[in-house]
mmCIF file of C-alpha atoms in Angstrom:
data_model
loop_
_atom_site.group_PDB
_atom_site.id
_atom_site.type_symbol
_atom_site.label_atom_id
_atom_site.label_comp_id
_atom_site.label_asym_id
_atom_site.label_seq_id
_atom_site.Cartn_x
_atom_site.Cartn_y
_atom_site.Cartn_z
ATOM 1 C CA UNK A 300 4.226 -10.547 11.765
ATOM 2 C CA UNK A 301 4.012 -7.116 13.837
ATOM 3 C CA UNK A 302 2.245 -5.623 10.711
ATOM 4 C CA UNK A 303 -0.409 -7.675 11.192
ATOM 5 C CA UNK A 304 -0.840 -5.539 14.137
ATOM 6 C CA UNK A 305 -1.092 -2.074 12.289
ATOM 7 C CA UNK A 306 -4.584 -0.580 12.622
ATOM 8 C CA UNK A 307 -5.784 2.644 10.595
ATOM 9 C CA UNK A 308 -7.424 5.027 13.223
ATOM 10 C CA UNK A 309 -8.703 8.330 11.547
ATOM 11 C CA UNK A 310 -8.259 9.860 15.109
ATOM 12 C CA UNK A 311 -4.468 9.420 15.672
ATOM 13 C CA UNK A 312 -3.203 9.200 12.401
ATOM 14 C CA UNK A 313 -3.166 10.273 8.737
ATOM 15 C CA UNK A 314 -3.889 8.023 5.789
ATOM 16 C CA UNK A 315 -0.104 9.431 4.936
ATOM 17 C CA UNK A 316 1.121 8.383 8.277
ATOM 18 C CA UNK A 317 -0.658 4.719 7.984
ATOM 19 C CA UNK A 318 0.902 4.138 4.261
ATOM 20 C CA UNK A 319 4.346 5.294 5.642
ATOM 21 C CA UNK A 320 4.071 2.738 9.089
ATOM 22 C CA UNK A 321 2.554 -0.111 6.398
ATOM 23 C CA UNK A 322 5.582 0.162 3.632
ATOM 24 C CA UNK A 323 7.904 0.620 6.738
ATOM 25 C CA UNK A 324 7.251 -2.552 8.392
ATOM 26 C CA UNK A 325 7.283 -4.315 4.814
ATOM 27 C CA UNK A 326 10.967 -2.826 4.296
ATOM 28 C CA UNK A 327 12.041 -4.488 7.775
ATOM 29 C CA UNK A 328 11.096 -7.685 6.078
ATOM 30 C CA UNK A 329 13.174 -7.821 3.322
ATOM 31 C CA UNK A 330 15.646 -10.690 3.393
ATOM 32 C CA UNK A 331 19.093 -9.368 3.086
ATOM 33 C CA UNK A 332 22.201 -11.216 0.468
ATOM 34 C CA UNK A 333 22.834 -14.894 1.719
ATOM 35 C CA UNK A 334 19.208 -15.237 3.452
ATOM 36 C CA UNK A 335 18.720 -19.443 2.763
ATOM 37 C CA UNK A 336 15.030 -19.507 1.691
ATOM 38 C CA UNK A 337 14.229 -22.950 3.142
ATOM 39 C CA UNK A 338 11.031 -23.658 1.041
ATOM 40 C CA UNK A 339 13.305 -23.042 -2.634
ATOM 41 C CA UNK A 340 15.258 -26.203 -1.673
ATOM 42 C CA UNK A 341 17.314 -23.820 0.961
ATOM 43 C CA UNK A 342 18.362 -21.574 -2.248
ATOM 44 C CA UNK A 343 20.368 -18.498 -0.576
ATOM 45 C CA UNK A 344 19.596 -15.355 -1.995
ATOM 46 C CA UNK A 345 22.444 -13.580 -3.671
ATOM 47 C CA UNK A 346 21.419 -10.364 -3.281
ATOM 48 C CA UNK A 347 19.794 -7.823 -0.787
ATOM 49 C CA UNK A 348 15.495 -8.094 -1.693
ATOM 50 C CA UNK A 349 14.718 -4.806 -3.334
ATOM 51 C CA UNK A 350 11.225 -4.085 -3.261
ATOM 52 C CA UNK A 351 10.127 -2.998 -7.085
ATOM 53 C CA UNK A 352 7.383 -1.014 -8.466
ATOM 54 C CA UNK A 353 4.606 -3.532 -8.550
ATOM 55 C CA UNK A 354 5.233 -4.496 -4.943
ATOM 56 C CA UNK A 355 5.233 -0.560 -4.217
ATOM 57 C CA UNK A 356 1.272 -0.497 -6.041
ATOM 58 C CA UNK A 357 0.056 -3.561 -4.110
ATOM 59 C CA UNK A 358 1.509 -2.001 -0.521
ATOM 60 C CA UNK A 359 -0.563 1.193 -1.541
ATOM 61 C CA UNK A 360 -3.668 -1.225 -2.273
ATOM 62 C CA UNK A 361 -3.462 -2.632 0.456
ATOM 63 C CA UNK A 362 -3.213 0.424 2.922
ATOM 64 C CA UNK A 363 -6.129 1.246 0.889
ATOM 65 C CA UNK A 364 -8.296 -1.839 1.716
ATOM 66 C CA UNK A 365 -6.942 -1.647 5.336
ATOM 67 C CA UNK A 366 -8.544 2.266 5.714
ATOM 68 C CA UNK A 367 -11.504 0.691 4.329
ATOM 69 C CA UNK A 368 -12.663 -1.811 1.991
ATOM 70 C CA UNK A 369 -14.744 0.351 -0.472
ATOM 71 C CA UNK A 370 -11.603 2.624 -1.140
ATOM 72 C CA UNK A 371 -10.139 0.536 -4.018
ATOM 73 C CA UNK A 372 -12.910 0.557 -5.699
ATOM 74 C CA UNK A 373 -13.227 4.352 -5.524
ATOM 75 C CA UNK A 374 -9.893 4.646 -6.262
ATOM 76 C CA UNK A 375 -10.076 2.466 -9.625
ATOM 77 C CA UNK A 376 -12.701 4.529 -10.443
ATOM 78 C CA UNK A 377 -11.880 8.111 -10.172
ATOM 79 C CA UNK A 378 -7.703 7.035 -11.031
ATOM 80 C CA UNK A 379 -8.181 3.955 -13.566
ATOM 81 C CA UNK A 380 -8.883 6.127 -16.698
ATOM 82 C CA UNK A 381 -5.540 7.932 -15.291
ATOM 83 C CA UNK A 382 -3.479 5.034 -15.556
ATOM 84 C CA UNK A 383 -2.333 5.621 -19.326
ATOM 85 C CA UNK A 384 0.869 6.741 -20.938
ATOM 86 C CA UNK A 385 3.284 4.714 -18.390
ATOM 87 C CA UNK A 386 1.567 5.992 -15.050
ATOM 88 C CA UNK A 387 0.972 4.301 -12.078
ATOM 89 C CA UNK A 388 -0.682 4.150 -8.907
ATOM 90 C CA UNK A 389 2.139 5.806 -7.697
ATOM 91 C CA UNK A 390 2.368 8.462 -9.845
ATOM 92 C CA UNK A 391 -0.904 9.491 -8.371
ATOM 93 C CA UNK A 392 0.106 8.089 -4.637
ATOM 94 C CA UNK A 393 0.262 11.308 -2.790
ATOM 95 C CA UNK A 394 -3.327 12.699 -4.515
ATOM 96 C CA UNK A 395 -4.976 9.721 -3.496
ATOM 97 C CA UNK A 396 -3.816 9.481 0.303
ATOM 98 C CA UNK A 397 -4.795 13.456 1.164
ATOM 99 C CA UNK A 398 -8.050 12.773 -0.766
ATOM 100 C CA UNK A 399 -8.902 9.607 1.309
ATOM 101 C CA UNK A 400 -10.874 11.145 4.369
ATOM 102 C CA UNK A 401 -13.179 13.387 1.477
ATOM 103 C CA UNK A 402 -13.543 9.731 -0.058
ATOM 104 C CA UNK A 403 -14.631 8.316 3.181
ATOM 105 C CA UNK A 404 -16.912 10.686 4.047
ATOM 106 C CA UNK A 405 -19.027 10.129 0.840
ATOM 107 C CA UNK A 406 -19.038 6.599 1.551
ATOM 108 C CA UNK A 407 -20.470 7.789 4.890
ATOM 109 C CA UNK A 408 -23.031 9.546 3.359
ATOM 110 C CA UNK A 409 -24.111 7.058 0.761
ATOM 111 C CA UNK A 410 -24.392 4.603 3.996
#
């Protein structure tokens, strides 16, 4: 539960930085081959949890709504119409995390 604990501060760290300590602590968490998950009638896993690409899009969401909760809807907006010929979020990951303090400061503006 320690990234429950994770804070974005614009001061001591980069939206980067924040994504990198988010999808960190979510790999720490990832139950490894013969973890007995109690509440699947104490089924064991029978392999390591790999973390695939939809699970990569909602950690980036998620950073995203931590920063700040108009950023996914920026985001949608200016990288939805993007999202065509088999690309993702991710695709687009990088772009969108060195953008985020220009899209932050418009929000401050339009406050």
């Amino acid at each position: 539960l320690s990234i429950i604990d994770l804070v974005y501060d614009p001061n001591n760290t980069t939206p980067t930085a924040f994504y990198n300590s988010y999808r960190a602590k979510i790999m720490e968490n990832l139950k490894p081959s013969g973890f007995v998950l109690q509440y699947k009638n104490n089924t064991p896993l029978t392999q390591d949890e790999k973390m695939g690409p939809t699970m990569e899009e909602l950690i980036l969401i998620t950073v995203f709504k931590l920063i700040d909760s108009h950023l996914p809807a920026m985001v949608k907006e200016r990288y939805g119409p993007r999202l065509e010929n088999n690309k993702t979020l991710m695709d687009f990951k990088q772009d969108i995390l060195s953008e985020i303090p220009s899209l932050l400061n418009s929000v401050q503006e339009q406050e």
